[in-house]
Each structure stands twice: as C-alpha cells, then as structure tokens.
Amino acid sequence: MFKISDNFSNMKPSATREILKVTSQPGMIAFAGGSPDTSAFPCEEVKKISAEIFEENPVSALVYGVSEGYEPLRNTLKKWLEKNDNISFDNSEIIITSGGTQVMDLATRVLTSKGDAVICEEPSFIGSLNCFRSHGCRLVGVEIDDDGMNITKLEKAIEENPDARFIYTIPNFQNPGGTTLSLEKRKAMYELAKKRGLIILEDDPYGKLRTAGENLPSIKSMDSEGIVIYAGSFSKILAPGIRVAYAVVPKNIVPAFTIAKQVSDVHTGVLNQMIVSRWFDEYDVDKHIFDIQKIYRRKLNLMCDCLDKYCADFIKYVRPEGGLFIWARLDDGIDMMQYVKKLLEYKVAVVPGTAFMIDEGAPCQYIRLNFSTPSDENIVKGVRLMAKALK
Amino acid sequence: MFKISDNFSNMKPSATREILKVTSQPGMIAFAGGSPDTSAFPCEEVKKISAEIFEENPVSALVYGVSEGYEPLRNTLKKWLEKNDNISFDNSEIIITSGGTQVMDLATRVLTSKGDAVICEEPSFIGSLNCFRSHGCRLVGVEIDDDGMNITKLEKAIEENPDARFIYTIPNFQNPGGTTLSLEKRKAMYELAKKRGLIILEDDPYGKLRTAGENLPSIKSMDSEGIVIYAGSFSKILAPGIRVAYAVVPKNIVPAFTIAKQVSDVHTGVLNQMIVSRWFDEYDVDKHIFDIQKIYRRKLNLMCDCLDKYCADFIKYVRPEGGLFIWARLDDGIDMMQYVKKLLEYKVAVVPGTAFMIDEGAPCQYIRLNFSTPSDENIVKGVRLMAKALK
C-alpha cells in the first residue's frame, strides 16, 4: 500500500487556517484571523484597472507569462523599493511570487536539504513554520524581546546548530509577537549571518502597516554581501485574494530560485500581476498606504485601549507600532487553552499561542489577537467578552 | 559560505521555457511553444465576468480564500466531471491548484521522499520531469508505443524499482509524444498499480482538445481503490495565464495534499477561481470546447499535411488525435541538434527531443513541433523552411 511521505505524515493543518473556518461561523467575533480590513481594499481602482486590461488587450492577461514575473511590474517594484526602502538591486534579482508564503517555500527548497536547521523567532508565523517543517527542516527557535530576536541567543543558536541554513525573521510587527526588530539588532543579525555564512530570509508583509514610530531600514538595504532574501507582499496593502508578492534574491541564488518557481506553478497569474502593475501606474500607491495606515492605527489603538480598560488585570502586552496582531500574555494561573475554548462559547475566536511555538505541546500563556478583521464595534464587544469570559 | 541545496544544485531551467524566450524574438516562427491558440481564449466572456464580479461583490474576489479552493467552483467541477467524464468522488476530494504543474508538485511532496523513484513515460513533459527532479526523485522512464506506455516495460520497471512511489502518465495526446493511451492499456496500468501498491498520477491537460477519434475513459474513472490522482486544467480550454487547475485526490491523501497546498501558496487567486466558476454558470463550456476543437483540428491537420507534403522524405511521425504537439522523428544520419540550430537560423524554433528525455545527453532523433501557437500561414511557411533547412 502507498504511504504519505515522511515529511508530510506528521504534518498538521495550520491551526490558524483551521480556526478561520470556525471564525466564519455567523455571529463569531473574529480576533483569530489575519486578514486585512476589507475597507482598506482599493476595490474601485481594481475594478477600473481590470476593465481597462480586458478592454485594451485581453490576450496579454490570458497568455502564459515568464516564471520570473511580469516585466513591467518587476521594473516598477525595483524603482519603488529603491526610492522608498533604499533597497538597490539588479533587475534580474526580483521575482514575482504567488503570495508571500511562496517566497518561504521557494527559499527553503533552494537552500535546505532534509534535516537541515532553520533558525527562527519563537513564536513565529505558523504558515512559515509549517512550510519549513514540510521540507523536513528542523526548527531552532530564538526567543524574542520587546525589540525583536534576542541576539545573544541567536548567536548561541547558530553556534549550536552548524547545519543551520538560514535565519528566518519578520522584522516589522512580527506575527504573532507584534515586536519590531531594532536597528541595532538588524545590524547585529546581519553581521552574524555574514560571519557565519548564513542567509537571512527577511519576511516583511506588514512593514507598510506602520501606525506609530519611525520606519527602520530593512536588513536587505544593508546587504552588501548578497546574503539576504527579502519578501514583500501585496496581500496587506492591496488585497490578499489576488496572491501577488515578490522576492528580492541575491544574484547567485536567482537561477535556482527561478527553477523552483518554474516547477512549483510555472508563473504567477498574469492578470493578477497586471492589476498590481497598473495600480502603480495609475494610482498613488504611497498615498493609499498612508490612508490605510489610518484605519489600522485606529483599530490597533482601539483594541489596545479596550484591553487596557477591561483586561488589564489579567492580560499584559506590548503595544505594537503596526501590523495586524497583539500578542497578549495571560496571567499565570489562567489555563490558556481552557480560556480560548471558553471564549468560543462567548463567540469570540482567538488563536492559542501554542500554534506559533516550535513545540506546540509546551506550556504557553499567550493568545494572538487580530484587530484588522473585526469591526470597531466588535473590537469593543469582543474585548469586553474577553473580560467577562474570565469570571 | 551558503550553498544551494543538493536537489537544486544540479537543476537546469526548463529548455522549453528558455526557448520560449528565444521564440518571442520578432520574426520567429514558434513551433517550440506550448501555448494554446490565443484566438481560442473566451476574451469577451472573461471581460464580462470580471466586470460583473467587481460590480456585484468586489470584496469577495479580494479576500483570503481557503486552501482547498473556491467552494462554488469545486461543486461545479464535481458535477461537470461526473457528467462528462464519469469521474465520481466526494466533495472533499477536489482541490483547486495554481495551474496543472502545481498538482505534480504537491503530489510529489506528499508521496515521495528524497531518492524515491517515479515511473514516467519517456519522453515526457519536461516541466513535470523537472518538478520530480527538484524533489530529489529518481526518474525511471518507460518507452511509449503508438498507443501509449509500453505495459510490459512498465511491469519490468515496477519490478526493478521497488522504491517507486507513483506512475506519472499523460494519457491523452501525450506531451511530447502525441500518443493516447489505449483503453486496454489504461486498464492494465490500473491493475498493475493496484497490485503493486502504486499511485497513478494522471495528468490530463489536453484531454478536451480531441480532434479525431473517440474519447476514452480516464484512469480515474476506473478508480475503485482510491489510488489515482487526476489533474485537470483550464490552461488549454480557457487560458493559461489565469493559472487555474484542479486535482481529484483519493480521500486518504486529501489532508496531506491540502497542507502541501497551504504551505506552498496558501490558496489559488480568488478572482481567478471566480472567473472560472462564473464561466461555467453563465456560458456553455462544453460548447466552447466543441468550438475550439475545430481550431485545433484545422491546425493539427494543416501541420501534418504540410509535413507529409514537404518533409516526408526525412521526417516520420504518428498523427495525434488531439493535443498541441507532433513528435517528429528525423531520419538516421541527420544530426538532430545541428538541425534544430540550423532551423533557428531560418527563424523556425522547435524543441530538441532531448529536452523530454530522462538523460538529456543520450542520442535522440526527435523534435517536438507545436501547431497551436503559430498562425496557419506560419505553419505552412515554417514547415517549408524545415524542408529547406535540411538541404
């Protein structure tokens, strides 16, 4: 009889995505998701753009594209990243992907062999952790402080794991931690990677969703050696359903990365790429980002204010400077998993913190709260219920 | 210093896709591609449908979807496959993918571990072969006869390779061979797989492009045991740039397959799936298929007639009953690779047959000719030049 491969026989579906199924039940207050606020989608623009594409040259949106991505979009992104993020690179170094997760998948395929270690923040985004796991990688978690990955512990992890192939980091408004890697730590991480011959996989889906504080330079912008793969995405600033993201890849990794893309899904949908490309051509994307930051700022602050007001006696958290998530610690003595189940009875869905840990069975006092999916009204209502559910 | 993974360090980009770059040069007659005829795209329909989607409910096309795929499309496909292809299955067994190649990728991830064997037709589609290679699989090629894979040799290959995990077959109008697996051979292959505990990966992107003869039942339609993964695609009957395909997967493989999809690209673009779904709702897809078969029939016959007229003295081939390709054998004594290069001088691009072989270095007298991409005029002109180039 056939059997499932070793890599997959122990895999479980992402708890977040499984919980998304529960949260779509009517009447559920969705603090468990990770979706952007739908009112932030530029619906009218996308509608107009897609009509233009099909009016002007429908065939161009329907034919096969090249694996590297739609050339005009790649060129536009190069200029945009150079101007806004001080990331310079050669034209050939940008590859369009089908969503951000695909960057992690392609990087893992290209850089690791079964059993190799991947160093990551702990907690970290379950989608990426599962991706690494699915390739047979061994996860080595490094604790996060309020200003991102603990560098002393990172150094120790690198020393203890000579088979580590790359460091995975979400530098801005980490998922789920909400923390932002400080400038000093970015520099320190880069120097460590350089010294130890490691790649940094810099996953930055939330970077543009800053609601307070100052932008920090990406690690990629410091990459004089060509050791950083930078992943950017349109899921949070345009819309996730369109599945367009990109990777800036060091030149000597580009050929393998392109083949990995080719054998994965040949290329990302051309219509999808053309929509994003024309969005840049015809609209002010930076203005749009500025506008949607207001939405996220309002909701982030609303949820934090509610937590402070209703839950301060049993929940601690560090107020993030952006992103989509609050990483909330329940006081010792509260059984986290029981509390999460209790919340479901109150029709409030949150993600148990264990989902983001390398060992999902280890004790964990955290829950992840998302403030972008629920309405303002439901944020207030849900946090109140969080307090009520504890009694 | 970091290094590229073992699986990828020996990989080369697909010759076909590399050649596509050359064929896009102005003035080149493109017998090398694999694109459907652009006049077969239902442009007006897609234009109208996407306008409706953005008119009626733009948010639904832009939010995150589930990994299994857009529910209305899955339901529609289930009914369509049951009615037209006699493939019955449970609702949960159909998963929407980002193009057909992704089915091969997910299946390989889920079914094989590094070093396992995959049994395939030789020659076979280079995109799939490279996909299997990229996962560290060892390819075991089985010769094809005029009516598909040689079953005696298949049995021998299975015996000699107890680590084989699945049989990969393109039963209809094989790429590049043009052959169709006979009904007897379909049954024999299924019985062999059943007896030996193997999965059959049935890749059927061309099945609807039949231009002569009678439809044959898919191997999946015989699958009483749940050992066949069936891959269907909209790349050839709607348009390839939209990247929507599907897999019908045995129930006990579904959970792993879904996780593989999740960690690969989360889900296929929602807009893309909605376009296909509404195409079924609002138009007569079977009528469309009937109509585009006329285009392919005309072009296939035109190219064959030209080959018979101008190249009969040095080229032999079996006239396919559909699909996109003619697998043409050059007479012994002709240096295939030199001939292909000579053709490029005459501005005719074809794919050297070696690209489709497991050992690309082995001698091969074949070239693959595509008749769907070039215009009728260029088919005639190109085949004439093929004769001229030999002199």
Coordinates of C-alpha atoms in Angstrom, one line a residue, chain B residues 17-370:
Chain B
R17 CA 10.7 27.9 -21.2
E18 CA 14.2 29.1 -22.0
I19 CA 13.4 28.5 -25.7
L20 CA 10.1 30.5 -25.2
K21 CA 12.3 33.5 -24.6
V22 CA 14.0 33.0 -28.0
T23 CA 10.7 32.3 -29.8
S24 CA 9.4 35.6 -28.6
Q25 CA 12.0 37.3 -30.8
P26 CA 10.3 39.2 -33.6
G27 CA 10.0 37.2 -36.8
M28 CA 10.5 33.8 -35.2
I29 CA 8.1 31.1 -36.3
A30 CA 7.1 29.5 -33.0
F31 CA 6.9 25.7 -33.3
A32 CA 8.6 25.5 -29.9
G33 CA 6.0 26.8 -27.5
G34 CA 3.1 25.0 -25.8
S35 CA 0.6 27.9 -25.7
P36 CA -2.9 27.4 -26.8
D37 CA -4.1 29.4 -29.7
T38 CA -5.0 32.8 -28.4
S39 CA -8.0 33.0 -30.7
A40 CA -9.4 30.2 -28.6
F41 CA -9.5 32.4 -25.5
P42 CA -13.0 33.4 -24.5
C43 CA -11.9 37.1 -24.1
E44 CA -15.3 38.7 -24.2
E45 CA -16.7 36.3 -21.7
V46 CA -13.9 36.8 -19.2
K47 CA -14.1 40.5 -19.7
K48 CA -17.8 40.4 -18.9
I49 CA -17.4 38.1 -16.0
S50 CA -14.7 40.0 -14.3
A51 CA -16.7 43.2 -14.7
E52 CA -19.7 41.5 -13.0
I53 CA -17.6 40.2 -10.2
F54 CA -16.2 43.7 -9.4
E55 CA -19.7 45.2 -9.9
E56 CA -21.5 42.8 -7.6
N57 CA -19.1 41.9 -4.9
P58 CA -15.5 43.1 -5.3
V59 CA -14.5 42.2 -1.7
S60 CA -15.3 38.6 -2.3
A61 CA -12.7 38.4 -5.0
L62 CA -10.1 40.1 -2.9
V63 CA -10.2 38.4 0.5
Y64 CA -8.3 35.3 1.5
G65 CA -9.7 32.1 0.3
V66 CA -9.4 28.6 1.7
S67 CA -6.6 26.3 0.6
E68 CA -9.0 23.7 -0.9
G69 CA -10.4 26.2 -3.3
Y70 CA -13.4 28.3 -4.1
E71 CA -16.4 26.2 -3.0
P72 CA -18.8 27.0 -5.9
L73 CA -16.1 26.1 -8.4
R74 CA -15.3 22.9 -6.6
N75 CA -19.0 22.0 -6.7
T76 CA -19.4 22.9 -10.3
L77 CA -16.3 20.8 -11.3
K78 CA -17.6 17.9 -9.4
K79 CA -20.8 17.9 -11.4
W80 CA -19.0 18.5 -14.6
L81 CA -16.6 15.7 -14.1
E82 CA -19.3 13.3 -13.1
K83 CA -21.4 14.2 -16.1
N84 CA -18.8 14.4 -18.8
D85 CA -16.1 12.1 -17.6
N86 CA -17.8 9.6 -15.4
I87 CA -15.5 10.5 -12.5
S88 CA -17.4 10.3 -9.2
F89 CA -15.9 11.5 -6.0
D90 CA -16.7 13.1 -2.7
N91 CA -16.9 16.9 -2.5
S92 CA -13.8 16.9 -0.3
E93 CA -11.7 15.2 -2.9
I94 CA -11.3 18.1 -5.3
I95 CA -8.7 20.7 -4.7
I96 CA -8.1 23.8 -6.9
T97 CA -4.5 24.5 -7.8
S98 CA -2.5 27.3 -9.3
G99 CA -2.0 25.6 -12.7
G100 CA -1.6 22.0 -13.5
T101 CA 2.1 21.8 -12.7
Q102 CA 1.3 22.5 -9.1
V103 CA -0.6 19.2 -8.9
M104 CA 2.6 17.4 -9.8
D105 CA 4.5 19.4 -7.3
L106 CA 2.0 18.8 -4.4
A107 CA 1.7 15.1 -5.3
T108 CA 5.5 14.7 -5.3
R109 CA 5.8 16.4 -2.0
V110 CA 3.1 14.4 -0.4
L111 CA 4.1 11.0 -1.9
T112 CA 7.9 10.9 -2.2
S113 CA 10.9 11.2 -0.1
K114 CA 14.3 12.1 -1.5
G115 CA 15.7 9.3 -3.7
D116 CA 12.4 7.6 -4.3
A117 CA 11.7 6.6 -7.9
V118 CA 9.0 8.0 -10.1
I119 CA 8.0 6.0 -13.1
C120 CA 7.1 8.0 -16.2
E121 CA 6.7 7.8 -19.9
E122 CA 9.9 8.6 -21.8
P123 CA 9.7 11.1 -23.4
S124 CA 7.6 13.2 -21.1
F125 CA 6.7 16.7 -20.3
I126 CA 9.9 18.5 -19.1
G127 CA 8.1 20.7 -16.6
S128 CA 6.9 17.6 -14.7
L129 CA 10.2 15.8 -15.0
N130 CA 12.0 18.8 -13.6
C131 CA 9.4 19.0 -10.8
F132 CA 10.1 15.4 -9.8
R133 CA 13.9 16.0 -10.1
S134 CA 13.6 19.1 -7.9
H135 CA 12.3 16.9 -5.1
G136 CA 15.3 14.6 -5.4
C137 CA 13.3 11.8 -7.2
R138 CA 15.0 9.3 -9.4
L139 CA 13.2 9.1 -12.8
V140 CA 12.5 5.7 -14.3
G141 CA 11.5 6.1 -18.0
V142 CA 9.2 3.7 -19.8
E143 CA 9.2 3.7 -23.6
I144 CA 6.0 4.7 -25.4
D145 CA 4.4 2.8 -28.3
D146 CA 1.9 4.4 -30.7
D147 CA -0.8 3.6 -28.1
G148 CA 1.0 4.9 -25.1
M149 CA 3.2 3.5 -22.4
N150 CA 4.6 0.0 -23.1
I151 CA 2.9 -2.1 -20.4
T152 CA 5.4 -5.0 -20.5
K153 CA 8.2 -2.5 -19.9
L154 CA 6.2 -0.7 -17.2
E155 CA 5.8 -4.0 -15.4
K156 CA 9.5 -4.6 -15.6
A157 CA 10.2 -1.0 -14.4
I158 CA 8.0 -1.6 -11.4
E159 CA 9.7 -4.9 -10.6
E160 CA 13.1 -3.4 -10.8
N161 CA 12.3 -0.3 -8.8
P162 CA 10.6 -1.3 -5.6
D163 CA 11.1 2.3 -4.3
A164 CA 8.8 3.7 -7.0
R165 CA 6.1 5.8 -5.4
F166 CA 3.9 6.6 -8.4
I167 CA 3.4 6.2 -12.1
Y168 CA 3.2 9.5 -13.9
T169 CA 1.2 9.4 -17.2
I170 CA -0.3 11.9 -19.7
P171 CA -2.9 9.6 -21.1
N172 CA -4.3 11.9 -23.8
F173 CA -2.2 13.4 -26.6
Q174 CA 0.9 13.0 -24.6
N175 CA 3.4 15.8 -24.4
P176 CA 5.6 15.5 -26.4
G177 CA 4.7 12.1 -27.8
G178 CA 1.3 12.9 -29.1
T179 CA 0.2 9.4 -28.3
T180 CA -3.0 8.4 -26.5
L181 CA -3.0 5.5 -24.0
S182 CA -5.4 2.9 -25.3
L183 CA -8.3 1.6 -23.2
E184 CA -6.7 -1.8 -22.7
K185 CA -3.5 -0.2 -21.5
R186 CA -5.4 2.1 -19.1
K187 CA -7.0 -0.9 -17.6
A188 CA -3.7 -2.8 -17.5
M189 CA -1.9 0.2 -15.9
Y190 CA -4.5 0.5 -13.3
E191 CA -4.4 -3.2 -12.4
L192 CA -0.6 -3.1 -12.2
A193 CA -0.7 -0.1 -9.9
K194 CA -3.3 -1.7 -7.7
K195 CA -1.4 -4.9 -7.5
R196 CA 1.9 -3.2 -6.6
G197 CA 0.5 -0.5 -4.2
L198 CA 1.4 2.4 -6.5
I199 CA -0.4 5.7 -7.1
I200 CA -1.1 6.8 -10.6
L201 CA -0.7 10.5 -11.3
E202 CA -2.9 11.0 -14.3
D203 CA -2.1 14.4 -15.9
D204 CA -4.8 15.4 -18.4
P205 CA -4.3 18.9 -19.6
Y206 CA -5.1 18.1 -23.2
G207 CA -8.0 15.6 -22.9
K208 CA -10.6 18.1 -24.1
L209 CA -8.6 19.0 -27.1
R210 CA -9.5 15.9 -29.0
T211 CA -9.6 16.5 -32.8
A212 CA -10.3 12.9 -34.0
G213 CA -11.4 9.6 -32.7
E214 CA -13.5 8.8 -29.6
N215 CA -13.0 9.9 -26.0
L216 CA -11.6 7.2 -23.8
P217 CA -12.4 6.9 -20.1
S218 CA -9.9 8.4 -17.7
I219 CA -8.0 6.1 -15.5
K220 CA -9.6 8.0 -12.6
S221 CA -13.0 6.9 -13.7
M222 CA -11.9 3.3 -13.0
D223 CA -10.5 4.1 -9.6
S224 CA -12.5 1.9 -7.2
E225 CA -9.5 1.6 -4.9
G226 CA -8.6 5.3 -4.5
I227 CA -5.2 5.2 -6.0
V228 CA -5.4 7.7 -8.8
I229 CA -4.7 11.5 -8.6
Y230 CA -6.3 13.1 -11.6
A231 CA -5.0 16.5 -12.7
G232 CA -7.2 18.7 -14.9
S233 CA -6.5 22.2 -16.1
F234 CA -8.1 25.3 -17.6
S235 CA -4.9 26.4 -19.2
K236 CA -5.8 24.9 -22.5
I237 CA -9.5 25.2 -22.6
L238 CA -9.9 28.7 -21.0
A239 CA -6.5 30.4 -20.9
P240 CA -3.1 29.6 -19.3
G241 CA -2.3 33.0 -17.8
I242 CA -5.2 32.6 -15.4
R243 CA -3.5 29.7 -13.6
V244 CA -6.4 27.6 -12.5
A245 CA -6.3 23.8 -12.5
Y246 CA -7.6 21.1 -10.2
A247 CA -6.7 17.8 -8.7
V248 CA -9.1 14.9 -7.8
V249 CA -7.3 13.2 -4.9
P250 CA -8.0 10.0 -3.1
K251 CA -9.6 10.7 0.2
N252 CA -6.7 9.4 2.4
I253 CA -4.3 11.7 0.5
V254 CA -6.5 14.8 0.8
P255 CA -5.3 16.0 4.2
A256 CA -1.6 15.9 3.3
F257 CA -2.4 17.4 -0.1
T258 CA -4.3 20.3 1.4
I259 CA -1.4 21.1 3.8
A260 CA 1.0 20.9 0.9
K261 CA -1.1 23.5 -0.9
Q262 CA -1.3 25.6 2.3
V263 CA 2.4 25.8 2.7
S264 CA 3.1 26.3 -1.0
D265 CA 0.9 29.3 -1.7
V266 CA -2.0 29.3 0.8
H267 CA -4.6 29.3 -1.9
T268 CA -5.1 30.0 -5.6
G269 CA -6.2 33.5 -6.5
V270 CA -9.8 34.0 -5.7
L271 CA -10.6 36.3 -8.6
N272 CA -9.1 33.6 -10.9
Q273 CA -11.2 30.9 -9.4
M274 CA -14.4 33.1 -9.5
I275 CA -13.8 33.8 -13.2
V276 CA -13.7 30.1 -14.0
S277 CA -16.7 29.4 -11.7
R278 CA -18.9 32.0 -13.3
W279 CA -17.7 30.9 -16.8
F280 CA -19.5 27.6 -16.1
D281 CA -22.5 29.4 -14.6
E282 CA -23.1 31.8 -17.4
Y283 CA -21.7 30.1 -20.5
D284 CA -21.8 26.8 -22.2
V285 CA -18.3 25.5 -21.5
D286 CA -18.9 22.3 -23.4
K287 CA -20.0 24.2 -26.5
H288 CA -16.8 26.4 -26.1
I289 CA -14.7 23.2 -26.1
F290 CA -16.5 21.9 -29.1
D291 CA -15.8 25.2 -30.9
I292 CA -12.1 25.4 -30.1
Q293 CA -11.6 21.8 -31.1
K294 CA -12.3 23.0 -34.6
I295 CA -9.4 25.4 -34.4
Y296 CA -7.0 22.7 -33.2
R297 CA -8.3 20.2 -35.7
R298 CA -7.6 22.6 -38.5
K299 CA -4.1 23.5 -37.3
L300 CA -3.1 19.9 -36.5
N301 CA -4.2 18.7 -39.9
L302 CA -2.6 21.6 -41.6
M303 CA 0.7 20.9 -40.0
C304 CA 0.5 17.2 -40.6
D305 CA -0.5 17.8 -44.2
C306 CA 2.5 20.1 -44.7
L307 CA 4.8 17.7 -43.1
D308 CA 3.5 15.0 -45.4
K309 CA 4.0 17.3 -48.4
Y310 CA 7.3 18.9 -47.7
C311 CA 9.2 16.7 -45.1
A312 CA 8.0 13.1 -45.8
D313 CA 11.4 12.1 -47.1
F314 CA 13.2 12.8 -43.8
I315 CA 10.5 13.0 -41.0
K316 CA 8.3 10.3 -39.6
Y317 CA 5.5 10.9 -37.1
V318 CA 2.2 9.4 -35.9
R319 CA -0.7 11.8 -36.4
P320 CA -2.1 12.6 -33.0
E321 CA -5.8 12.6 -32.3
G322 CA -5.6 15.9 -30.4
G323 CA -3.5 18.0 -28.1
L324 CA -0.9 20.5 -29.1
F325 CA 2.1 18.6 -30.3
I326 CA 3.6 16.5 -33.0
W327 CA 6.6 14.3 -32.1
A328 CA 8.6 14.1 -35.2
R329 CA 11.5 11.7 -35.9
L330 CA 14.3 12.8 -38.1
D331 CA 15.8 10.1 -40.3
D332 CA 19.0 8.5 -39.1
G333 CA 22.0 10.3 -40.4
I334 CA 20.6 13.7 -39.6
D335 CA 22.3 15.4 -36.6
M336 CA 19.2 16.4 -34.6
M337 CA 20.8 19.2 -32.6
Q338 CA 22.5 20.7 -35.6
Y339 CA 19.3 20.6 -37.5
V340 CA 17.5 22.5 -34.6
K341 CA 20.2 25.1 -34.6
K342 CA 20.0 25.4 -38.4
L343 CA 16.3 25.9 -38.1
L344 CA 16.9 28.9 -35.7
E345 CA 18.9 30.5 -38.5
Y346 CA 15.8 30.1 -40.7
K347 CA 13.8 31.7 -37.9
V348 CA 11.9 28.5 -37.0
A349 CA 12.0 27.4 -33.3
V350 CA 11.4 23.8 -32.4
V351 CA 12.3 21.9 -29.2
P352 CA 15.0 19.3 -29.4
G353 CA 13.7 15.9 -28.3
T354 CA 16.4 15.5 -25.8
A355 CA 14.7 18.0 -23.5
F356 CA 12.0 15.4 -22.8
M357 CA 14.3 12.6 -22.1
I358 CA 15.5 11.5 -18.7
D359 CA 19.1 11.5 -19.8
E360 CA 19.3 14.7 -21.8
G361 CA 22.7 13.6 -23.1
A362 CA 21.5 10.4 -24.8
P363 CA 21.2 10.3 -28.5
C364 CA 17.7 11.4 -29.8
Q365 CA 16.4 11.8 -33.3
Y366 CA 13.2 13.6 -32.3
I367 CA 12.0 17.2 -32.3
R368 CA 8.7 18.5 -30.9
L369 CA 6.5 20.6 -33.1
N370 CA 3.7 22.8 -31.7

